Amino acid sequence: MSTSNRRTAAAGLLMTAVLAGCTATEAAVNDVPAAVVEDIENSDVKKVTFSREAAEALGVATAAVTRNGANGQLTMPYDAVIYYLDGTTWAYAATGEREYTRVPVTVASISGANATLSAGPTAGTQVVVVGAPEVLGAELEIDGEQ
């Protein structure tokens, strides 16, 4: 497991709290919420939308899920893999401008900087490769005191 993925909760959640001033979802810059978190009907995951300022400050970046190899297996950068609290694996798919939703992935193998998936988002889906821990912190609405 890479160092960046082991820090999923710690550094990312701290940065989210600092950026937001007090909490991951309340006003920080020009009275604009750093992140808006919305429930998704019939789902345990939430949609996270960052303000332009927050997305820029966090340096959120995405990369596409691809199909590689003779058997066309799904692959994505390993930095997109998030290990959730219960040990399940996820990624954050870009669903709109500065808008992200957690999607399940099943990692079949890891080779260098890439994860080969046995299940996950379709090829072409943009997944967060920089800032995923901050998206998780915002989704879970973790503030600096938790």
Short mmCIF file of N, CA and C in Angstrom, two decimals:
data_model
loop_
_atom_site.label_atom_id
_atom_site.label_comp_id
_atom_site.label_asym_id
_atom_site.label_seq_id
_atom_site.Cartn_x
_atom_site.Cartn_y
_atom_site.Cartn_z
N MET A 1 0.85 -1.17 0.00
CA MET A 1 0.00 0.00 0.00
C MET A 1 0.89 1.23 0.00
N SER A 2 0.55 2.23 -0.85
CA SER A 2 1.39 3.42 -0.92
C SER A 2 1.17 4.32 0.29
N THR A 3 2.17 5.14 0.55
CA THR A 3 2.09 6.07 1.67
C THR A 3 0.89 6.98 1.54
N SER A 4 0.61 7.45 0.32
CA SER A 4 -0.51 8.38 0.14
C SER A 4 -1.83 7.75 0.54
N ASN A 5 -2.01 6.45 0.31
CA ASN A 5 -3.26 5.80 0.67
C ASN A 5 -3.34 5.48 2.15
N ARG A 6 -2.21 5.29 2.81
CA ARG A 6 -2.24 5.06 4.25
C ARG A 6 -2.65 6.31 5.02
N ARG A 7 -2.47 7.46 4.39
CA ARG A 7 -2.82 8.72 5.05
C ARG A 7 -4.25 9.15 4.74
N THR A 8 -5.05 8.30 4.16
CA THR A 8 -6.37 8.67 3.69
C THR A 8 -7.14 9.52 4.69
N ALA A 9 -7.19 9.14 5.93
CA ALA A 9 -7.95 9.92 6.90
C ALA A 9 -7.17 11.07 7.48
N ALA A 10 -5.98 10.84 7.96
CA ALA A 10 -5.25 11.83 8.74
C ALA A 10 -4.97 13.15 8.05
N ALA A 11 -4.06 13.18 7.12
CA ALA A 11 -3.65 14.44 6.50
C ALA A 11 -4.78 15.07 5.71
N GLY A 12 -5.53 14.26 5.00
CA GLY A 12 -6.60 14.79 4.17
C GLY A 12 -7.68 15.47 4.98
N LEU A 13 -8.09 14.85 6.06
CA LEU A 13 -9.15 15.42 6.87
C LEU A 13 -8.68 16.70 7.57
N LEU A 14 -7.43 16.72 7.97
CA LEU A 14 -6.88 17.92 8.59
C LEU A 14 -6.90 19.07 7.60
N MET A 15 -6.47 18.82 6.35
CA MET A 15 -6.47 19.87 5.34
C MET A 15 -7.87 20.37 5.06
N THR A 16 -8.85 19.47 5.01
CA THR A 16 -10.22 19.88 4.77
C THR A 16 -10.70 20.79 5.89
N ALA A 17 -10.40 20.43 7.13
CA ALA A 17 -10.83 21.25 8.26
C ALA A 17 -10.15 22.61 8.24
N VAL A 18 -8.88 22.65 7.92
CA VAL A 18 -8.16 23.92 7.86
C VAL A 18 -8.71 24.79 6.75
N LEU A 19 -8.94 24.20 5.59
CA LEU A 19 -9.46 24.95 4.46
C LEU A 19 -10.82 25.55 4.79
N ALA A 20 -11.66 24.79 5.47
CA ALA A 20 -13.00 25.25 5.76
C ALA A 20 -13.05 26.21 6.95
N GLY A 21 -12.01 26.33 7.71
CA GLY A 21 -12.01 27.24 8.84
C GLY A 21 -12.42 26.57 10.12
N CYS A 22 -13.45 25.77 10.11
CA CYS A 22 -13.90 25.04 11.29
C CYS A 22 -14.38 23.65 10.93
N THR A 23 -15.23 23.57 9.92
CA THR A 23 -15.75 22.27 9.52
C THR A 23 -15.51 22.07 8.04
N ALA A 24 -15.71 20.86 7.60
CA ALA A 24 -15.46 20.53 6.20
C ALA A 24 -16.51 21.11 5.27
N THR A 25 -17.62 21.62 5.80
CA THR A 25 -18.68 22.06 4.90
C THR A 25 -19.14 23.50 5.12
N GLU A 26 -18.51 24.23 6.02
CA GLU A 26 -18.99 25.57 6.29
C GLU A 26 -18.11 26.64 5.67
N ALA A 27 -18.61 27.87 5.65
CA ALA A 27 -17.98 28.98 4.94
C ALA A 27 -16.53 29.18 5.35
N ALA A 28 -15.70 29.46 4.31
CA ALA A 28 -14.29 29.71 4.58
C ALA A 28 -13.80 30.89 3.77
N VAL A 29 -14.12 30.93 2.52
CA VAL A 29 -13.61 31.95 1.63
C VAL A 29 -14.77 32.74 1.08
N ASN A 30 -14.78 34.06 1.33
CA ASN A 30 -15.82 34.94 0.79
C ASN A 30 -17.24 34.46 1.10
N ASP A 31 -17.46 33.89 2.26
CA ASP A 31 -18.76 33.38 2.66
C ASP A 31 -19.33 32.33 1.71
N VAL A 32 -18.48 31.66 0.98
CA VAL A 32 -18.89 30.56 0.10
C VAL A 32 -18.50 29.27 0.80
N PRO A 33 -19.43 28.31 0.93
CA PRO A 33 -19.06 27.05 1.56
C PRO A 33 -17.90 26.39 0.82
N ALA A 34 -16.95 25.85 1.56
CA ALA A 34 -15.83 25.15 0.94
C ALA A 34 -16.34 23.92 0.21
N ALA A 35 -17.33 23.25 0.79
CA ALA A 35 -17.92 22.07 0.17
C ALA A 35 -19.39 21.98 0.56
N VAL A 36 -20.19 21.57 -0.40
CA VAL A 36 -21.60 21.29 -0.14
C VAL A 36 -21.76 19.79 -0.25
N VAL A 37 -22.35 19.20 0.77
CA VAL A 37 -22.53 17.75 0.82
C VAL A 37 -24.03 17.46 0.73
N GLU A 38 -24.41 16.64 -0.25
CA GLU A 38 -25.83 16.34 -0.46
C GLU A 38 -26.07 14.85 -0.43
N ASP A 39 -27.18 14.45 0.18
CA ASP A 39 -27.58 13.04 0.17
C ASP A 39 -27.94 12.63 -1.24
N ILE A 40 -27.71 11.38 -1.56
CA ILE A 40 -28.14 10.79 -2.83
C ILE A 40 -29.25 9.81 -2.47
N GLU A 41 -30.39 9.98 -3.09
CA GLU A 41 -31.55 9.16 -2.78
C GLU A 41 -31.22 7.67 -2.90
N ASN A 42 -31.67 6.89 -1.92
CA ASN A 42 -31.47 5.43 -1.88
C ASN A 42 -30.00 5.02 -1.89
N SER A 43 -29.14 5.82 -1.26
CA SER A 43 -27.72 5.52 -1.25
C SER A 43 -27.10 5.93 0.09
N ASP A 44 -26.04 5.21 0.47
CA ASP A 44 -25.30 5.57 1.67
C ASP A 44 -24.20 6.58 1.38
N VAL A 45 -23.89 6.81 0.11
CA VAL A 45 -22.86 7.78 -0.25
C VAL A 45 -23.52 9.14 -0.49
N LYS A 46 -22.68 10.17 -0.47
CA LYS A 46 -23.17 11.53 -0.67
C LYS A 46 -22.40 12.19 -1.80
N LYS A 47 -23.02 13.16 -2.42
CA LYS A 47 -22.36 13.94 -3.46
C LYS A 47 -21.66 15.12 -2.78
N VAL A 48 -20.40 15.35 -3.15
CA VAL A 48 -19.61 16.44 -2.60
C VAL A 48 -19.30 17.41 -3.73
N THR A 49 -19.65 18.68 -3.52
CA THR A 49 -19.34 19.71 -4.51
C THR A 49 -18.48 20.77 -3.83
N PHE A 50 -17.25 20.95 -4.33
CA PHE A 50 -16.35 21.95 -3.78
C PHE A 50 -16.56 23.30 -4.46
N SER A 51 -16.36 24.36 -3.70
CA SER A 51 -16.34 25.69 -4.31
C SER A 51 -15.11 25.77 -5.20
N ARG A 52 -15.11 26.70 -6.12
CA ARG A 52 -13.96 26.88 -7.01
C ARG A 52 -12.69 27.13 -6.19
N GLU A 53 -12.81 27.98 -5.17
CA GLU A 53 -11.65 28.32 -4.33
C GLU A 53 -11.13 27.10 -3.60
N ALA A 54 -12.03 26.28 -3.06
CA ALA A 54 -11.61 25.10 -2.32
C ALA A 54 -10.94 24.09 -3.24
N ALA A 55 -11.54 23.86 -4.42
CA ALA A 55 -10.95 22.90 -5.36
C ALA A 55 -9.56 23.34 -5.79
N GLU A 56 -9.39 24.64 -6.02
CA GLU A 56 -8.08 25.16 -6.41
C GLU A 56 -7.08 25.04 -5.26
N ALA A 57 -7.51 25.38 -4.04
CA ALA A 57 -6.61 25.31 -2.88
C ALA A 57 -6.16 23.87 -2.62
N LEU A 58 -7.07 22.92 -2.83
CA LEU A 58 -6.74 21.52 -2.59
C LEU A 58 -5.97 20.90 -3.76
N GLY A 59 -6.04 21.53 -4.92
CA GLY A 59 -5.36 20.99 -6.10
C GLY A 59 -5.99 19.72 -6.61
N VAL A 60 -7.31 19.61 -6.48
CA VAL A 60 -8.00 18.40 -6.92
C VAL A 60 -7.71 18.14 -8.40
N ALA A 61 -7.31 16.90 -8.71
CA ALA A 61 -7.03 16.50 -10.09
C ALA A 61 -7.62 15.12 -10.34
N THR A 62 -8.00 14.87 -11.57
CA THR A 62 -8.60 13.59 -11.93
C THR A 62 -7.83 12.94 -13.08
N ALA A 63 -8.07 11.64 -13.27
CA ALA A 63 -7.52 10.88 -14.39
C ALA A 63 -8.59 9.87 -14.80
N ALA A 64 -8.52 9.44 -16.04
CA ALA A 64 -9.54 8.53 -16.56
C ALA A 64 -9.26 7.08 -16.20
N VAL A 65 -10.33 6.34 -15.95
CA VAL A 65 -10.26 4.89 -15.85
C VAL A 65 -10.09 4.40 -17.29
N THR A 66 -9.21 3.41 -17.49
CA THR A 66 -8.95 2.91 -18.84
C THR A 66 -9.14 1.40 -18.89
N ARG A 67 -9.16 0.87 -20.10
CA ARG A 67 -9.14 -0.58 -20.33
C ARG A 67 -7.79 -0.91 -20.93
N ASN A 68 -7.08 -1.84 -20.32
CA ASN A 68 -5.74 -2.21 -20.77
C ASN A 68 -5.61 -3.71 -20.90
N GLY A 69 -4.57 -4.11 -21.59
CA GLY A 69 -4.24 -5.53 -21.70
C GLY A 69 -5.10 -6.25 -22.71
N ALA A 70 -4.71 -7.47 -22.98
CA ALA A 70 -5.41 -8.30 -23.96
C ALA A 70 -6.85 -8.58 -23.56
N ASN A 71 -7.09 -8.68 -22.24
CA ASN A 71 -8.45 -8.98 -21.79
C ASN A 71 -9.24 -7.72 -21.45
N GLY A 72 -8.68 -6.54 -21.69
CA GLY A 72 -9.40 -5.29 -21.50
C GLY A 72 -9.79 -4.97 -20.07
N GLN A 73 -8.93 -5.34 -19.13
CA GLN A 73 -9.23 -5.07 -17.72
C GLN A 73 -9.23 -3.57 -17.44
N LEU A 74 -10.10 -3.17 -16.52
CA LEU A 74 -10.15 -1.78 -16.09
C LEU A 74 -8.91 -1.46 -15.27
N THR A 75 -8.32 -0.30 -15.49
CA THR A 75 -7.20 0.16 -14.68
C THR A 75 -7.40 1.63 -14.35
N MET A 76 -6.80 2.03 -13.26
CA MET A 76 -6.81 3.43 -12.87
C MET A 76 -5.58 3.68 -12.00
N PRO A 77 -5.19 4.94 -11.84
CA PRO A 77 -4.06 5.22 -10.96
C PRO A 77 -4.36 4.72 -9.54
N TYR A 78 -3.38 4.09 -8.93
CA TYR A 78 -3.57 3.59 -7.57
C TYR A 78 -3.86 4.73 -6.59
N ASP A 79 -3.37 5.92 -6.89
CA ASP A 79 -3.65 7.06 -6.01
C ASP A 79 -5.14 7.38 -5.91
N ALA A 80 -5.96 6.86 -6.83
CA ALA A 80 -7.40 7.10 -6.79
C ALA A 80 -8.10 6.16 -5.80
N VAL A 81 -7.43 5.10 -5.39
CA VAL A 81 -8.05 4.11 -4.50
C VAL A 81 -8.12 4.68 -3.08
N ILE A 82 -9.31 4.63 -2.53
CA ILE A 82 -9.55 5.07 -1.14
C ILE A 82 -9.95 3.84 -0.33
N TYR A 83 -9.30 3.66 0.80
CA TYR A 83 -9.67 2.59 1.71
C TYR A 83 -10.62 3.19 2.74
N TYR A 84 -11.86 2.73 2.72
CA TYR A 84 -12.89 3.27 3.59
C TYR A 84 -12.73 2.72 5.00
N LEU A 85 -13.47 3.29 5.93
CA LEU A 85 -13.36 2.94 7.35
C LEU A 85 -13.51 1.44 7.62
N ASP A 86 -14.35 0.76 6.84
CA ASP A 86 -14.57 -0.68 7.05
C ASP A 86 -13.67 -1.56 6.20
N GLY A 87 -12.70 -0.96 5.50
CA GLY A 87 -11.75 -1.72 4.70
C GLY A 87 -12.16 -1.89 3.24
N THR A 88 -13.36 -1.47 2.88
CA THR A 88 -13.77 -1.56 1.48
C THR A 88 -13.00 -0.54 0.65
N THR A 89 -12.94 -0.78 -0.66
CA THR A 89 -12.20 0.11 -1.54
C THR A 89 -13.15 0.88 -2.43
N TRP A 90 -12.81 2.15 -2.62
CA TRP A 90 -13.65 3.09 -3.35
C TRP A 90 -12.77 4.03 -4.16
N ALA A 91 -13.42 4.79 -5.01
CA ALA A 91 -12.78 5.91 -5.71
C ALA A 91 -13.83 7.01 -5.77
N TYR A 92 -13.38 8.22 -6.01
CA TYR A 92 -14.32 9.34 -6.19
C TYR A 92 -14.41 9.64 -7.68
N ALA A 93 -15.60 9.45 -8.24
CA ALA A 93 -15.85 9.74 -9.65
C ALA A 93 -16.31 11.19 -9.78
N ALA A 94 -15.77 11.87 -10.79
CA ALA A 94 -16.22 13.23 -11.09
C ALA A 94 -17.58 13.11 -11.79
N THR A 95 -18.60 13.71 -11.19
CA THR A 95 -19.94 13.63 -11.74
C THR A 95 -20.44 14.97 -12.25
N GLY A 96 -19.62 15.98 -12.17
CA GLY A 96 -19.94 17.32 -12.63
C GLY A 96 -18.76 18.21 -12.34
N GLU A 97 -18.90 19.49 -12.58
CA GLU A 97 -17.81 20.43 -12.31
C GLU A 97 -17.57 20.54 -10.81
N ARG A 98 -16.38 20.11 -10.36
CA ARG A 98 -15.98 20.12 -8.95
C ARG A 98 -16.95 19.30 -8.09
N GLU A 99 -17.60 18.30 -8.70
CA GLU A 99 -18.61 17.47 -8.04
C GLU A 99 -18.16 16.01 -8.09
N TYR A 100 -18.18 15.35 -6.91
CA TYR A 100 -17.61 14.01 -6.80
C TYR A 100 -18.53 13.10 -5.99
N THR A 101 -18.58 11.83 -6.42
CA THR A 101 -19.38 10.83 -5.74
C THR A 101 -18.53 9.58 -5.56
N ARG A 102 -18.57 9.01 -4.36
CA ARG A 102 -17.80 7.80 -4.05
C ARG A 102 -18.43 6.60 -4.75
N VAL A 103 -17.60 5.83 -5.47
CA VAL A 103 -18.06 4.64 -6.19
C VAL A 103 -17.21 3.45 -5.76
N PRO A 104 -17.83 2.27 -5.63
CA PRO A 104 -17.06 1.09 -5.20
C PRO A 104 -16.12 0.61 -6.30
N VAL A 105 -14.95 0.14 -5.88
CA VAL A 105 -14.00 -0.51 -6.78
C VAL A 105 -13.52 -1.79 -6.11
N THR A 106 -13.19 -2.77 -6.93
CA THR A 106 -12.59 -3.99 -6.43
C THR A 106 -11.23 -4.11 -7.10
N VAL A 107 -10.19 -4.02 -6.28
CA VAL A 107 -8.82 -4.05 -6.79
C VAL A 107 -8.40 -5.50 -6.97
N ALA A 108 -8.06 -5.87 -8.21
CA ALA A 108 -7.58 -7.22 -8.50
C ALA A 108 -6.08 -7.32 -8.27
N SER A 109 -5.36 -6.26 -8.65
CA SER A 109 -3.91 -6.25 -8.44
C SER A 109 -3.39 -4.82 -8.52
N ILE A 110 -2.18 -4.67 -8.00
CA ILE A 110 -1.51 -3.37 -8.04
C ILE A 110 -0.15 -3.59 -8.68
N SER A 111 0.16 -2.75 -9.66
CA SER A 111 1.45 -2.84 -10.33
C SER A 111 1.99 -1.42 -10.47
N GLY A 112 2.99 -1.11 -9.64
CA GLY A 112 3.55 0.24 -9.66
C GLY A 112 2.51 1.26 -9.26
N ALA A 113 2.27 2.22 -10.13
CA ALA A 113 1.33 3.31 -9.84
C ALA A 113 -0.09 3.01 -10.31
N ASN A 114 -0.34 1.79 -10.80
CA ASN A 114 -1.65 1.46 -11.35
C ASN A 114 -2.34 0.35 -10.59
N ALA A 115 -3.67 0.47 -10.51
CA ALA A 115 -4.50 -0.57 -9.92
C ALA A 115 -5.33 -1.19 -11.04
N THR A 116 -5.30 -2.51 -11.12
CA THR A 116 -6.16 -3.23 -12.05
C THR A 116 -7.40 -3.63 -11.27
N LEU A 117 -8.56 -3.39 -11.87
CA LEU A 117 -9.82 -3.59 -11.17
C LEU A 117 -10.57 -4.79 -11.73
N SER A 118 -11.23 -5.54 -10.84
CA SER A 118 -12.16 -6.57 -11.29
C SER A 118 -13.58 -6.01 -11.31
N ALA A 119 -13.77 -4.85 -10.68
CA ALA A 119 -15.05 -4.15 -10.73
C ALA A 119 -14.78 -2.68 -10.42
N GLY A 120 -15.54 -1.81 -11.06
CA GLY A 120 -15.36 -0.38 -10.82
C GLY A 120 -16.09 0.45 -11.85
N PRO A 121 -15.79 1.73 -11.87
CA PRO A 121 -16.46 2.61 -12.83
C PRO A 121 -16.06 2.26 -14.27
N THR A 122 -16.89 2.63 -15.21
CA THR A 122 -16.64 2.32 -16.61
C THR A 122 -15.42 3.07 -17.13
N ALA A 123 -14.82 2.51 -18.18
CA ALA A 123 -13.68 3.16 -18.83
C ALA A 123 -14.11 4.57 -19.26
N GLY A 124 -13.22 5.52 -19.07
CA GLY A 124 -13.50 6.91 -19.41
C GLY A 124 -13.95 7.74 -18.23
N THR A 125 -14.42 7.10 -17.16
CA THR A 125 -14.83 7.83 -15.96
C THR A 125 -13.62 8.53 -15.36
N GLN A 126 -13.77 9.79 -15.04
CA GLN A 126 -12.70 10.55 -14.39
C GLN A 126 -12.78 10.28 -12.88
N VAL A 127 -11.66 9.88 -12.29
CA VAL A 127 -11.59 9.62 -10.85
C VAL A 127 -10.56 10.55 -10.22
N VAL A 128 -10.79 10.92 -8.98
CA VAL A 128 -9.91 11.84 -8.26
C VAL A 128 -8.61 11.13 -7.91
N VAL A 129 -7.48 11.72 -8.35
CA VAL A 129 -6.16 11.16 -8.05
C VAL A 129 -5.37 12.07 -7.11
N VAL A 130 -5.74 13.33 -7.02
CA VAL A 130 -5.15 14.27 -6.06
C VAL A 130 -6.31 14.91 -5.32
N GLY A 131 -6.33 14.75 -4.00
CA GLY A 131 -7.38 15.36 -3.18
C GLY A 131 -8.46 14.40 -2.73
N ALA A 132 -8.33 13.11 -3.05
CA ALA A 132 -9.35 12.15 -2.64
C ALA A 132 -9.56 12.09 -1.12
N PRO A 133 -8.50 12.15 -0.30
CA PRO A 133 -8.73 12.15 1.15
C PRO A 133 -9.55 13.36 1.61
N GLU A 134 -9.36 14.50 0.94
CA GLU A 134 -10.13 15.69 1.30
C GLU A 134 -11.59 15.54 0.91
N VAL A 135 -11.85 14.87 -0.22
CA VAL A 135 -13.23 14.62 -0.62
C VAL A 135 -13.89 13.70 0.40
N LEU A 136 -13.17 12.67 0.83
CA LEU A 136 -13.69 11.76 1.86
C LEU A 136 -14.01 12.53 3.15
N GLY A 137 -13.09 13.39 3.58
CA GLY A 137 -13.32 14.18 4.79
C GLY A 137 -14.55 15.05 4.66
N ALA A 138 -14.74 15.65 3.49
CA ALA A 138 -15.92 16.49 3.27
C ALA A 138 -17.18 15.64 3.27
N GLU A 139 -17.14 14.49 2.58
CA GLU A 139 -18.32 13.61 2.54
C GLU A 139 -18.75 13.17 3.94
N LEU A 140 -17.77 12.81 4.76
CA LEU A 140 -18.06 12.35 6.11
C LEU A 140 -18.32 13.50 7.08
N GLU A 141 -18.19 14.72 6.57
CA GLU A 141 -18.41 15.95 7.36
C GLU A 141 -17.61 15.93 8.65
N ILE A 142 -16.33 15.61 8.49
CA ILE A 142 -15.41 15.56 9.62
C ILE A 142 -14.81 16.94 9.82
N ASP A 143 -14.89 17.45 11.01
CA ASP A 143 -14.28 18.74 11.28
C ASP A 143 -12.97 18.56 12.03
N GLY A 144 -12.31 19.64 12.32
CA GLY A 144 -10.99 19.60 12.95
C GLY A 144 -10.96 19.03 14.34
N GLU A 145 -12.11 18.82 14.96
CA GLU A 145 -12.14 18.32 16.33
C GLU A 145 -12.45 16.84 16.41
N GLN A 146 -12.57 16.17 15.26
CA GLN A 146 -12.90 14.74 15.27
C GLN A 146 -11.68 13.93 14.98
#
